[in-house]
Coordinates of C-alpha atoms and ligand atoms in Angstrom, one line a residue:
X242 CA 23.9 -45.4 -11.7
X243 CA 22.1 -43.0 -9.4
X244 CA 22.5 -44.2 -5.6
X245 CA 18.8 -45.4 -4.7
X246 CA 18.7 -44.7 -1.4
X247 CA 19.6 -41.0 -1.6
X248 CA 16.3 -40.0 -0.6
X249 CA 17.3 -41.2 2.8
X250 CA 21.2 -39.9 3.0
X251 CA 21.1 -36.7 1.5
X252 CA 18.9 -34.0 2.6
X253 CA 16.6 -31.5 0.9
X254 CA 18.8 -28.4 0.2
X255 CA 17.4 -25.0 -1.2
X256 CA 19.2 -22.8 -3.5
X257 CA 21.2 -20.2 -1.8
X258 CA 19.8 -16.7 -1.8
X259 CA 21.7 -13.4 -1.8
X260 CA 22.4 -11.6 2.0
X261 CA 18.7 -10.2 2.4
X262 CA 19.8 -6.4 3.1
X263 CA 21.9 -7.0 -0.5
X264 CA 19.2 -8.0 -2.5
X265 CA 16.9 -4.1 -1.3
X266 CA 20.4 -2.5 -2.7
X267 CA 19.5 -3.3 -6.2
X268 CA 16.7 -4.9 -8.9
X269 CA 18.1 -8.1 -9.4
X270 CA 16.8 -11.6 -8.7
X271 CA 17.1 -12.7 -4.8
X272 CA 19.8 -16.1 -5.8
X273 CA 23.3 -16.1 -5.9
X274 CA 24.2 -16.6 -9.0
X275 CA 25.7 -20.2 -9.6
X276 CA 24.5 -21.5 -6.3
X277 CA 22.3 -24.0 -8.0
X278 CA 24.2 -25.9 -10.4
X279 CA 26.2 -27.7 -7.6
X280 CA 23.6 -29.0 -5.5
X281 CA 21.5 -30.5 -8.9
X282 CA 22.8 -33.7 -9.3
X283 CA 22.6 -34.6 -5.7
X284 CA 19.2 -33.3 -5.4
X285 CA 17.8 -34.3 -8.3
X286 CA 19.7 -37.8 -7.5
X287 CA 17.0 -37.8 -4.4
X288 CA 13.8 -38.5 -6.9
X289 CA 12.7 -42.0 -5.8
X290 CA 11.7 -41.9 -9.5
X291 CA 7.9 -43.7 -8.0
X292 CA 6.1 -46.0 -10.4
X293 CA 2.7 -43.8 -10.1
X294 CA 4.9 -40.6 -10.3
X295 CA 2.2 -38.4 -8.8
X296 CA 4.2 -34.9 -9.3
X297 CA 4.1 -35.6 -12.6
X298 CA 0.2 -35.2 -12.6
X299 CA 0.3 -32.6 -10.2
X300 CA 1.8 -30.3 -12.6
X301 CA -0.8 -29.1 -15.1
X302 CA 2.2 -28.9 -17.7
X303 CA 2.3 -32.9 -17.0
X304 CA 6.1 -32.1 -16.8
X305 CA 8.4 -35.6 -16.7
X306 CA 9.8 -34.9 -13.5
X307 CA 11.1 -38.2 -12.3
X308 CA 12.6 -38.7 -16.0
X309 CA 14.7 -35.7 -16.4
X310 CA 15.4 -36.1 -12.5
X311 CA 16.7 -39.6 -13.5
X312 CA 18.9 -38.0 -15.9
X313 CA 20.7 -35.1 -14.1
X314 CA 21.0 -37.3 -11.1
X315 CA 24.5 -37.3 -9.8
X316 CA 26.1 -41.0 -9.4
X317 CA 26.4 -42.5 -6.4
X318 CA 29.4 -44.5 -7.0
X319 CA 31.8 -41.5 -6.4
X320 CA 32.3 -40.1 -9.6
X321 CA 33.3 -36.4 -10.3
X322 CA 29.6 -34.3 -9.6
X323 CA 27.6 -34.3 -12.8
X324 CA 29.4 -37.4 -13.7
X325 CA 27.1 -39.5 -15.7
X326 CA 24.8 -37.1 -16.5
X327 CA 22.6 -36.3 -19.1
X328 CA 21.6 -32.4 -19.5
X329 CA 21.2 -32.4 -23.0
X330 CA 18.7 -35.0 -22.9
X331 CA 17.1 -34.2 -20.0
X332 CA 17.1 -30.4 -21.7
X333 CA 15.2 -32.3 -24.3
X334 CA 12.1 -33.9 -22.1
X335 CA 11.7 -30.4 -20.2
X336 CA 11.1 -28.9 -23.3
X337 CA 8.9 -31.7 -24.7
X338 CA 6.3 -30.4 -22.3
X339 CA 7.0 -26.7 -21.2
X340 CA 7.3 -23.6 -23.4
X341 CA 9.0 -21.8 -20.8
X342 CA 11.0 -23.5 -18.0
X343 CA 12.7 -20.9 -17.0
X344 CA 9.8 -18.7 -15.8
X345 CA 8.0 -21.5 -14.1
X346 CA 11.5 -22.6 -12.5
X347 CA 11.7 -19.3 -11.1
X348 CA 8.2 -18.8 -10.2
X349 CA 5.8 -21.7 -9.8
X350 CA 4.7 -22.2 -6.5
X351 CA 5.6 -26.1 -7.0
X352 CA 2.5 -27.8 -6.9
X353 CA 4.3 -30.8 -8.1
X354 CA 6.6 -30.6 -4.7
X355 CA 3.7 -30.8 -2.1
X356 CA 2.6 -34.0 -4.3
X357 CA 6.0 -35.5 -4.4
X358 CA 6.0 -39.1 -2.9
X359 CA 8.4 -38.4 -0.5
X360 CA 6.5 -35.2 0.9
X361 CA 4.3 -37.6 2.7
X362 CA 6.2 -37.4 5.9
X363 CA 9.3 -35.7 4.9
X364 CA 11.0 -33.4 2.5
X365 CA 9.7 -33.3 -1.2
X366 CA 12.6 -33.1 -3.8
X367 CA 13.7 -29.7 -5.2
X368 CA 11.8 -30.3 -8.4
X369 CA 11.4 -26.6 -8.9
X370 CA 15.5 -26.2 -8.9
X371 CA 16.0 -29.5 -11.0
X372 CA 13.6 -27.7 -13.5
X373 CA 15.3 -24.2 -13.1
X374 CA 19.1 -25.7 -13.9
X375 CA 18.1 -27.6 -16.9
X376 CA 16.7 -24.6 -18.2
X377 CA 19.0 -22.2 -17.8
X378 CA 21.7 -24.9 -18.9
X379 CA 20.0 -25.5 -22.3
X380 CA 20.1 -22.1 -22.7
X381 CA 23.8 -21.6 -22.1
X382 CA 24.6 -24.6 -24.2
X383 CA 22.1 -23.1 -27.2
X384 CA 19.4 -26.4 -26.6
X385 CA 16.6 -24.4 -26.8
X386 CA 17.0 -21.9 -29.7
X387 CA 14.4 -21.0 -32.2
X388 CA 12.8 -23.9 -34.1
X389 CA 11.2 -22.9 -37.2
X390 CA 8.3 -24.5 -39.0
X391 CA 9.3 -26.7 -42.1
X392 CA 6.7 -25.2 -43.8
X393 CA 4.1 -22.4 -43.7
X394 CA 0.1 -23.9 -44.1
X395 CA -1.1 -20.6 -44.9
X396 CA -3.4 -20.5 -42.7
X397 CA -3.4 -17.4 -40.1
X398 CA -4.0 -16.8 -36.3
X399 CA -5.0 -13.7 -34.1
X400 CA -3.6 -14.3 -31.0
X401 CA -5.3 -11.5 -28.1
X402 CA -3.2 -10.8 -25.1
X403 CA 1.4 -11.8 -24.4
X404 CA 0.5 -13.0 -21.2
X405 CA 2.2 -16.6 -20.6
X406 CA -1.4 -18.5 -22.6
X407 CA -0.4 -16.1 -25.3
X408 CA 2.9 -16.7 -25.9
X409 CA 2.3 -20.4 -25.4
X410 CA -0.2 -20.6 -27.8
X411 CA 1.9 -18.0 -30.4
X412 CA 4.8 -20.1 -29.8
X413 CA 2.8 -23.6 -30.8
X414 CA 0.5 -22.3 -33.4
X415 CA 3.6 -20.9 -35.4
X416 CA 5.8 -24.2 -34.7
X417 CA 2.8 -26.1 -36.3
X418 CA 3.1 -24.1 -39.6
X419 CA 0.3 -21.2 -38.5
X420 CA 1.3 -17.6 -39.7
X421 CA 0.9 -16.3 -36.0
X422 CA -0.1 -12.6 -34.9
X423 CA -0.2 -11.2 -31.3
X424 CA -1.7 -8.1 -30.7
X425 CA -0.8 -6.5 -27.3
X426 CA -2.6 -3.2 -25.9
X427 CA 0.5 -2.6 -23.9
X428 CA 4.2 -1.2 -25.4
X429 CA 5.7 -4.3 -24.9
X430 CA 4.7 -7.7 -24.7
X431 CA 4.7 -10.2 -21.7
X432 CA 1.4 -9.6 -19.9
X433 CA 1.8 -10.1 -16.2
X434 CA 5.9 -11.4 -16.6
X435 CA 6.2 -8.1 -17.8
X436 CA 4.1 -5.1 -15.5
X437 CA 3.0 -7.7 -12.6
X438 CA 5.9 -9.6 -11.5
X439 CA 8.7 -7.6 -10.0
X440 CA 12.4 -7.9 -11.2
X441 CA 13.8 -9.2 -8.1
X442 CA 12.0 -12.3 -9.2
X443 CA 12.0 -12.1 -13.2
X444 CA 15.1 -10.1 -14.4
X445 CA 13.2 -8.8 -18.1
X446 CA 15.9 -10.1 -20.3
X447 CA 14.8 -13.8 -19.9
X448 CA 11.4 -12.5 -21.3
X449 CA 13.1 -10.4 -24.2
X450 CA 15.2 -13.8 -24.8
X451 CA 12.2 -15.3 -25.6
X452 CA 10.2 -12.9 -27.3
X453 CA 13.2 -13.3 -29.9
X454 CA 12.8 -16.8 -29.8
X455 CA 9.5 -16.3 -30.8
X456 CA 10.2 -13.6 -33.7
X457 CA 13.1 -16.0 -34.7
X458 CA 10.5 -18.9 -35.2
X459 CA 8.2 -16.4 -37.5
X460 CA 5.5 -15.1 -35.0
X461 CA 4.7 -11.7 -35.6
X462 CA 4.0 -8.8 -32.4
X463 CA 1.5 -5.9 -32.7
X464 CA 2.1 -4.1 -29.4
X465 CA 0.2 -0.9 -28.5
X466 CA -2.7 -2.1 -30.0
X467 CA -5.8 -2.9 -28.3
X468 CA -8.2 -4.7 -29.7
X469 CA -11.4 -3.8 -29.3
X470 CA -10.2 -0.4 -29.4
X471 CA -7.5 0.5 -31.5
X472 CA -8.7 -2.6 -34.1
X473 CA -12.0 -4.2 -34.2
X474 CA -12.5 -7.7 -33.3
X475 CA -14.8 -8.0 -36.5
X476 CA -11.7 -7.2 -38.5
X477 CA -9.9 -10.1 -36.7
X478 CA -12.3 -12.3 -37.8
X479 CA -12.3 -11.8 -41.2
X480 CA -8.8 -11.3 -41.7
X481 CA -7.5 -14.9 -39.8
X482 CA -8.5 -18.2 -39.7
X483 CA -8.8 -18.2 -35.8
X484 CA -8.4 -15.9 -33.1
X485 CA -7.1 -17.2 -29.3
X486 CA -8.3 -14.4 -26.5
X487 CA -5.5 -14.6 -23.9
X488 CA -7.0 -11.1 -22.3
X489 CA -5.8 -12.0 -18.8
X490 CA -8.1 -11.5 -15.4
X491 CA -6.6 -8.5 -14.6
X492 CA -10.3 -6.5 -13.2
X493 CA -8.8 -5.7 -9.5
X494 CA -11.1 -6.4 -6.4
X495 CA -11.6 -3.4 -4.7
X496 CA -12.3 -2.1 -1.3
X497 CA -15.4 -0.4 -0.8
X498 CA -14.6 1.6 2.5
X499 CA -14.9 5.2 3.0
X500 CA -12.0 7.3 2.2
X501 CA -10.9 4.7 -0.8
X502 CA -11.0 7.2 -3.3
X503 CA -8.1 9.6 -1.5
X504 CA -4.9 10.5 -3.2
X505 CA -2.4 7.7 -1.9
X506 CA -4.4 4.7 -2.0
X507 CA -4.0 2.6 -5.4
X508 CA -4.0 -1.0 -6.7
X509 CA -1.4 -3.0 -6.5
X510 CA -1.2 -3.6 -10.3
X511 CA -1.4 0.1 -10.7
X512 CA 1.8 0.6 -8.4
X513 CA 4.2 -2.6 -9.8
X514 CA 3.3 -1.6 -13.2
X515 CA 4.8 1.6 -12.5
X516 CA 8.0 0.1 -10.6
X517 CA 8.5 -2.0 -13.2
X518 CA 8.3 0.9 -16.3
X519 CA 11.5 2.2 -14.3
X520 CA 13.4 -0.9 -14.4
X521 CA 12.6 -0.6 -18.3
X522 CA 14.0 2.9 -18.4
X523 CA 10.6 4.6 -19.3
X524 CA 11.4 6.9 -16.3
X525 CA 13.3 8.1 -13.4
X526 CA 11.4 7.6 -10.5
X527 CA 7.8 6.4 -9.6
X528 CA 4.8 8.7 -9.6
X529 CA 3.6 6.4 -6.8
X530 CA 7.4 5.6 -5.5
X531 CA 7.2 4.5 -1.2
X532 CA 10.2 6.5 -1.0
X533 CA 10.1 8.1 2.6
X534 CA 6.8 7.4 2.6
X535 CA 4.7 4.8 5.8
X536 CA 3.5 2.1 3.4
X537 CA 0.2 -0.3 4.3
X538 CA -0.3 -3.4 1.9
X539 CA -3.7 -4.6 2.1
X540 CA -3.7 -8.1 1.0
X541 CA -1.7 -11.3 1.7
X542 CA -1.2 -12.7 -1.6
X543 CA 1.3 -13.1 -4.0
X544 CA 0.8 -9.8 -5.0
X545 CA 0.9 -8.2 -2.2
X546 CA 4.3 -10.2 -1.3
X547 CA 5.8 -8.2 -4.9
X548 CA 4.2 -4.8 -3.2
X549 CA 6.4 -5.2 -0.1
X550 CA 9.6 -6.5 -2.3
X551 CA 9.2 -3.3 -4.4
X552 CA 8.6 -0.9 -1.6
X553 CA 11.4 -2.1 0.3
X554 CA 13.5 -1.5 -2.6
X555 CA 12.0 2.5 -2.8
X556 CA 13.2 3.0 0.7
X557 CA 9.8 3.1 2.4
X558 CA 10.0 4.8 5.7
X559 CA 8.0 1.1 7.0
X560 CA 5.6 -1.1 5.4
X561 CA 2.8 -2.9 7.1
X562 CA 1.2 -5.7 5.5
X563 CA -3.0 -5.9 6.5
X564 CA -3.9 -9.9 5.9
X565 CA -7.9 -10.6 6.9
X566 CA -7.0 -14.0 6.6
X567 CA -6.2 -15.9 9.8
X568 CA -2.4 -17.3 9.6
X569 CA -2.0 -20.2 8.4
X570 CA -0.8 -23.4 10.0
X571 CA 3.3 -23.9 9.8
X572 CA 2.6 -27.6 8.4
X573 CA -0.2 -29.5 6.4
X574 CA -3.6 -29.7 8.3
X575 CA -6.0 -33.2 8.3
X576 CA -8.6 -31.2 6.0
X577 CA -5.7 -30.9 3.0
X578 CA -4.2 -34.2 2.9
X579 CA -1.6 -35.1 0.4
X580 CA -1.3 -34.7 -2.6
X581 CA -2.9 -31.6 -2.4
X582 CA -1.0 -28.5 -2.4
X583 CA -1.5 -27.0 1.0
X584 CA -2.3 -23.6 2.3
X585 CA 0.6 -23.3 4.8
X586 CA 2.2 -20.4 6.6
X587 CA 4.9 -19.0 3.3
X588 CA 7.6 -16.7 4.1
X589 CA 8.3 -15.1 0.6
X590 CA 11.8 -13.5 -0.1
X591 CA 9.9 -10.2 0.3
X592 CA 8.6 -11.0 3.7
X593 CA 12.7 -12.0 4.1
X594 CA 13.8 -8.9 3.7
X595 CA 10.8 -7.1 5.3
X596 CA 12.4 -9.1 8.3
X597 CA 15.8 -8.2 7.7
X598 CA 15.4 -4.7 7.5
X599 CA 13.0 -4.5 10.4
X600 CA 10.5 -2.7 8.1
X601 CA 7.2 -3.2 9.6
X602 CA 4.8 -6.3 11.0
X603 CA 2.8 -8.9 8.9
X604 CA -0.7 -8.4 10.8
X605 CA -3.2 -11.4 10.6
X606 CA -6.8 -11.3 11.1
X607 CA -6.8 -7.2 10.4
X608 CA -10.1 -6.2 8.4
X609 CA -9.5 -2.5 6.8
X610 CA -11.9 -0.4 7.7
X611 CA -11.1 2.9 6.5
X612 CA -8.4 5.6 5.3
X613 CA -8.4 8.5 7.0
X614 CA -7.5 11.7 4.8
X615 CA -4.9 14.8 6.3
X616 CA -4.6 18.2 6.5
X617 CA -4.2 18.5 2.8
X618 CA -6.3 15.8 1.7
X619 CA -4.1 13.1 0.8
X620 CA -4.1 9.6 2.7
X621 CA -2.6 9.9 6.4
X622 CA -3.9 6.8 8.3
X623 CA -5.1 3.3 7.4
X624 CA -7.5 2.7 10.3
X625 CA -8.1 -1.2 10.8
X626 CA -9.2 -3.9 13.0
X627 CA -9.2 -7.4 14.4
X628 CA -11.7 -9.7 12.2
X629 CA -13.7 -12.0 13.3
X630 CA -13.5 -15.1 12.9
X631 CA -16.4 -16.7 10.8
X632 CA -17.2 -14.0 8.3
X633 CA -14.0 -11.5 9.0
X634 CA -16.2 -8.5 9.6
X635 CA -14.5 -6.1 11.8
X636 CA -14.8 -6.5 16.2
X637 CA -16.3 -3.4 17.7
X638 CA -14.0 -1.6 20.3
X639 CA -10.5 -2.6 18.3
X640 CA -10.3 -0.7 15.9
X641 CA -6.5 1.6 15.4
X642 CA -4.8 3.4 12.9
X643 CA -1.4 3.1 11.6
X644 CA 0.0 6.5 9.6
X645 CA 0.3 6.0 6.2
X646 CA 1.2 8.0 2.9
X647 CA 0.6 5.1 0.4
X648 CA -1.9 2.2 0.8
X649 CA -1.9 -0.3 -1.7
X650 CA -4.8 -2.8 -2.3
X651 CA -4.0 -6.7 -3.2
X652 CA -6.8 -8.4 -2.5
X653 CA -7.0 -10.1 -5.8
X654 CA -8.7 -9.8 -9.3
X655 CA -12.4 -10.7 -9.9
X656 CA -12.1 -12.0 -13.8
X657 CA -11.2 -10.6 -17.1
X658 CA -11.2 -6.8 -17.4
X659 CA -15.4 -6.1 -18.5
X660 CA -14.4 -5.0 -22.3
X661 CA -18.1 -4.4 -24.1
X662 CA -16.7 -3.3 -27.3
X663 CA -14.2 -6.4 -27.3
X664 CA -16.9 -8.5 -26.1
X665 CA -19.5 -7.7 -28.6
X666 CA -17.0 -7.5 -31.3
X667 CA -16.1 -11.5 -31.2
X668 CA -19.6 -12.1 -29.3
X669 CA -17.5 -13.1 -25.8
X670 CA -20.1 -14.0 -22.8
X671 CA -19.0 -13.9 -19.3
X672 CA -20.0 -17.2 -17.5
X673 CA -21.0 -17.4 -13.6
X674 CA -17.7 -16.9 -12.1
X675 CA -17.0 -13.8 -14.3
X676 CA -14.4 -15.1 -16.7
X677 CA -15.0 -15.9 -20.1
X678 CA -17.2 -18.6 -21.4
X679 CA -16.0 -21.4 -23.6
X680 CA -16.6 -25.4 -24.0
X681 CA -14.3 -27.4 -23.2
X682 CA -12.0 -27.9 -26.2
X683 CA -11.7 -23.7 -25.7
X684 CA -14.1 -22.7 -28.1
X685 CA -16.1 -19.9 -27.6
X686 CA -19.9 -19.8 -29.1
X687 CA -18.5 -18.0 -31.7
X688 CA -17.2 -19.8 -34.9
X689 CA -13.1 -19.8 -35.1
X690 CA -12.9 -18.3 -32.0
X691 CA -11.1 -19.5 -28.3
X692 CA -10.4 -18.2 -25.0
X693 CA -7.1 -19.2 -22.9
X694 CA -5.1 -18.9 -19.7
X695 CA -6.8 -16.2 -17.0
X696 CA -9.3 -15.0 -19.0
X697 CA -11.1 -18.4 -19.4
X698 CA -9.7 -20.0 -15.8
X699 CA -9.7 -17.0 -13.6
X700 CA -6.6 -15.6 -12.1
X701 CA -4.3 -18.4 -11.8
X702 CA -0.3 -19.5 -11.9
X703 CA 1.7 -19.3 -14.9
X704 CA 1.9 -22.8 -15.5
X705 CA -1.3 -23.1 -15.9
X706 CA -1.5 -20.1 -18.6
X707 CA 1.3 -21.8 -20.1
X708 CA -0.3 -25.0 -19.9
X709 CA -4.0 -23.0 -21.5
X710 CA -1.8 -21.9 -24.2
X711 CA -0.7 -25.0 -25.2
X712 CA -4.0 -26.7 -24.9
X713 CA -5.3 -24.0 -27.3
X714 CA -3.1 -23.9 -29.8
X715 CA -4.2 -28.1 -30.4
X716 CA -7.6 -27.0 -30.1
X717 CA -7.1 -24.4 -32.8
X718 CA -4.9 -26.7 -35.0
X719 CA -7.6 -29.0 -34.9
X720 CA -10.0 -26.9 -36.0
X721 CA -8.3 -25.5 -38.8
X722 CA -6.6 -28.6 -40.2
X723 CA -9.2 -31.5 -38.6
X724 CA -6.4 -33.2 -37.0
X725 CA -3.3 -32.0 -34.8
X726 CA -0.2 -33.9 -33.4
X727 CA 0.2 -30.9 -30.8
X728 CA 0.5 -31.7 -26.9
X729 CA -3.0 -31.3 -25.2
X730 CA -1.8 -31.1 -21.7
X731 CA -5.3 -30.0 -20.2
X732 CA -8.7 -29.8 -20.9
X733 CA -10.7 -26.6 -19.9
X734 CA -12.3 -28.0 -17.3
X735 CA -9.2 -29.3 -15.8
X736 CA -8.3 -28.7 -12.0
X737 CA -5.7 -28.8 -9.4
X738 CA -5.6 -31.5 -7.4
X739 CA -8.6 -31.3 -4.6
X740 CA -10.2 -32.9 -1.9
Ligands
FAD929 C1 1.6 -9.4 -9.1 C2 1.4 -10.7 -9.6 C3 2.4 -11.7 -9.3 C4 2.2 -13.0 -9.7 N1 3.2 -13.9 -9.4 C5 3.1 -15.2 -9.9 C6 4.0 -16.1 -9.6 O1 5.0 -15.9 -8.9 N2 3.9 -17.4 -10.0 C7 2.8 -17.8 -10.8 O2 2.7 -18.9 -11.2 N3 1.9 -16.9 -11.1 C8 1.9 -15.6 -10.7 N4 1.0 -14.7 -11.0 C9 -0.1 -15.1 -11.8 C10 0.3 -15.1 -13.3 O3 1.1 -14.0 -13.6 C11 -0.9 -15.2 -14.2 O4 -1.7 -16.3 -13.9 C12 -0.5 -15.3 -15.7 O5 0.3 -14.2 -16.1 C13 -1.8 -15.4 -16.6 O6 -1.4 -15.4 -17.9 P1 -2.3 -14.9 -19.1 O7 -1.5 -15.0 -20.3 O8 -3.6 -15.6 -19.0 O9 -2.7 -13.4 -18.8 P2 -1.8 -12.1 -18.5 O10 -0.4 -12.4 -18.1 O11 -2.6 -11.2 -17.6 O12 -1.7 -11.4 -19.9 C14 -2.9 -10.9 -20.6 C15 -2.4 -9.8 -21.6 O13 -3.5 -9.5 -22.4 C16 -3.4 -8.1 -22.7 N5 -4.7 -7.6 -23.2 C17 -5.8 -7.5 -22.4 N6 -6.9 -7.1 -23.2 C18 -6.3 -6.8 -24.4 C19 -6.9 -6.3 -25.7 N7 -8.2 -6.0 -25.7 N8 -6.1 -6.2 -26.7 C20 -4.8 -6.5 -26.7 N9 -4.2 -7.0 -25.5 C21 -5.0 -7.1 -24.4 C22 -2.9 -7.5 -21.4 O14 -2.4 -6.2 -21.6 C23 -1.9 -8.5 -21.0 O15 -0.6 -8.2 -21.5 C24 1.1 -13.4 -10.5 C25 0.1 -12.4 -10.8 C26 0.3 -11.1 -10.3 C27 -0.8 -10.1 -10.6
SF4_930 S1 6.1 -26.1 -13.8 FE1 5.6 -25.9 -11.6 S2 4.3 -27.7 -11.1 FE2 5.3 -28.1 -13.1 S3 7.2 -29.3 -12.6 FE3 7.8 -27.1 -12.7 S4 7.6 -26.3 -10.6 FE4 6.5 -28.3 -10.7

């Protein structure tokens, strides 16, 4: 039996990360490999397993944390580590609720840790890494291999968009019996795990792993083909039973200053994408590559966390990050109480190594207020200032330039990309916040037709797109059969926890 007060005698400990300068000499996720397994059992073994388990809700996925904590937990009478554990089972409740455990163990934020009991005055347990080694372990042992419908129902489903919500959906829809299609507009399917997130935190050949899961199971891929385009969504219609639009919310905010149309300033999307075609072999080098170059990131997101990680690895002569936003405070403030996941001061891995190899500052409270071209007409200066503080515009008599060859904007996306012959074509409406209108249940006010993950929700985490797709794929069931036994972990309307 697990020792019950190990909450109180063994501390939070994080999974060890590879020597920062290491990690810029190569692609390759920022962990040392085989760090984690180790520590599980004892940190798992810290889960007070709570009767009102509240990172259980906090997760969208409704993930059983405290149960497959409970059974990976390390005894506490002294036994051999990993005595008395349970993978396979606990392999078995992970699964029961998430599509893809080891994409969220590598890259959800953890919303389930700020709400974690013991995060009330102390250190949440290391759900995130509990999650991660049960994955990877059912993998290994061959837990989670392809699990083929019984029977086909006949019935078939155009599935819009790889992202996480589409391969969610893809993957339950087939499961349930569905003759599944996914149609892709890019070469290869994955959505944002694919072109967004950088390698150095998703090493591609967990997505490829899946993507033949999926195959394996019976759904079928249609990459390069953009619907809309390439096949109209009229023809969708009539040739399936349903269609899911899992488009993403990819339209990029952009920065309406002068001199944002110069060679050497681009979005961030445009620049991973790019970075991450070379890690598939499509080519040598970068057109937009930092190499040599002064880099400024404009943007203090996620995104712009992957833009530093990447130029780092291109050699970048120095990248400066621009954030408008003040910093944030080092611990939880009054206004966002638990359980609520808190906007706190984050040092990402990239801002780790940014440190490591001295590469240039994180400035706070810097409005952009222009990029100055050179002599030949390409960008040479980022000029900036301080913002103020109430509506961040720029403070007369501070502005300054840094020198710059590449400036990449992250400053978020504003909804689904505005697609009028894909919108007409399956009669999509936008709704007030720009994504993609739908009831609650996911329908759309077209017959047979639903919307999932970004494109309905805005852009958002992947368990939450995994979490849409899921939801979907019930919805769709439903529809097609009157009845489903999938999982509905969320309705449409659903939120994270607020105050
Ligand atoms: C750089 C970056 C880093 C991120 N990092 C994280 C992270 O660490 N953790 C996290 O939880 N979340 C992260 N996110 C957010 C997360 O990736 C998204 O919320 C998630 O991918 C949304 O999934 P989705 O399936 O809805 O859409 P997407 O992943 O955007 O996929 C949509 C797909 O639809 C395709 N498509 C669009 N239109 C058509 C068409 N007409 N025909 C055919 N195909 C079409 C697109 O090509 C794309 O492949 C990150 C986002 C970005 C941009
Ligand atoms: S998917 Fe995210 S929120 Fe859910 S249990 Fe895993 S880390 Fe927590």
């Amino acid at each position: 039996m697990a020792d019950r007060m190990a909450f109180f005698t063994t501390p939070r400990a994080e999974r060890a990360r590879r020597d920062a300068r290491e990690r810029l000499g190569d692609g390759q996720e920022v962990y040392r490999p085989g760090s984690l397994l180790p520590m599980v059992g004892g940190q798992a073994g810290r889960c007070m397993d709570c009767g009102l388990p509240f990172c259980h809700s906090a997760c969208p996925l409704g993930n059983l944390v405290p149960e497959w904590n409970r059974l990976v937990a390390e005894s506490g009478t002294g036994g051999e580590p990993g005595a008395g554990a349970d993978w396979q089972a606990a392999a078995a409740r992970l699964l029961a609720t998430n599509n893809f455990p080891e994409f969220t163990g590598r890259l959800c934020p953890a919303p389930c840790e700020s709400a974690c009991v013991l995060a009330i005055d102390g250190a949440a347990v290391t759900i995130k890494n509990v999650e991660l080694a049960i994955a990877d372990r059912a993998w290994e042992a061959g837990w989670d291999g392809p699990r083929p419908p019984e029977r086909a129902d006949g019935r078939r489903v155009a599935v819009i968009g790889s992202g996480p919500a589409g391969l969610a959906a893809a993957q339950q829809l087939t499961r349930a019996g569905h003759a599944t299609t996914v149609y892709e507009r890019a070469d290869r399917a994955g959505g944002l795990l694919r072109y967004g997130i950088p390698p150095f935190r998703l090493e591609k050949h967990r997505l490829e792993r899946r993507l033949d899961q999926l195959r394996a199971e019976g759904a079928a891929f249609r990459t390069g083909v953009w619907v809309g385009r390439d096949v109209p969504g009229e023809e969708l219609r009539a040739g399936y039973d349903a269609v899911v639009v899992a488009v993403g919310a990819t339209a990029c905010r952009d920065l309406p200053v002068p001199g944002q149309g110069l060679s050497g300033v681009h979005q961030a999307m445009e620049y991973l994408t790019w970075a991450n075609r070379v890690d598939e072999g499509d080519c040598p080098a970068s057109p937009l590559s930092a190499e040599g170059r002064h880099v400024v990131i404009v943007g203090g997101g996620d995104t712009a966390a992957d833009c530093l990680g990447t130029a780092l690895r291109q050699r970048a002569a120095s990248v400066t990050q621009l954030d408008i936003n003040p910093r944030p405070p080092q611990r939880r403030a009054s206004g966002q109480p638990w359980p609520v996941h808190p906007k706190v001061y984050r040092e990402t891995t990239s801002h780790e190594e940014s440190r490591a190899a001295e590469a240039g500052p994180r400035v706070f409270e810097a409005a952009t207020v222009g990029f100055e071209p050179g002599p030949d007409g390409r960008l040479a200066a980022v000029r900036f200032a301080e913002a103020g503080p109430v509506d961040r515009s720029p403070r007369a008599g501070t502005e300054r330039s840094l020198p710059a060859q590449l400036a990449l904007l992250a400053l978020g996306f504003t909804g689904p990309e505005p697609d009028r012959r894909l919108f007409a074509q399956l009669g999509l409406a936008t709704g007030p916040e720009g994504t993609l209108a739908r009831d609650d249940g996911f329908a759309t006010a077209t017959e047979g037709v639903f919307v999932a993950g970004d494109a309905g929700r805005g852009q958002s985490l992947i368990v939450w797109a995994i979490a849409e797709g899921r939801a979907v794929a019930a919805a769709v069931d439903r529809y097609l059969r009157g009845w489903t036994e999938l999982p509905a972990p969320i309705r449409a309307s659903a939120r994270a926890f607020t105050v």
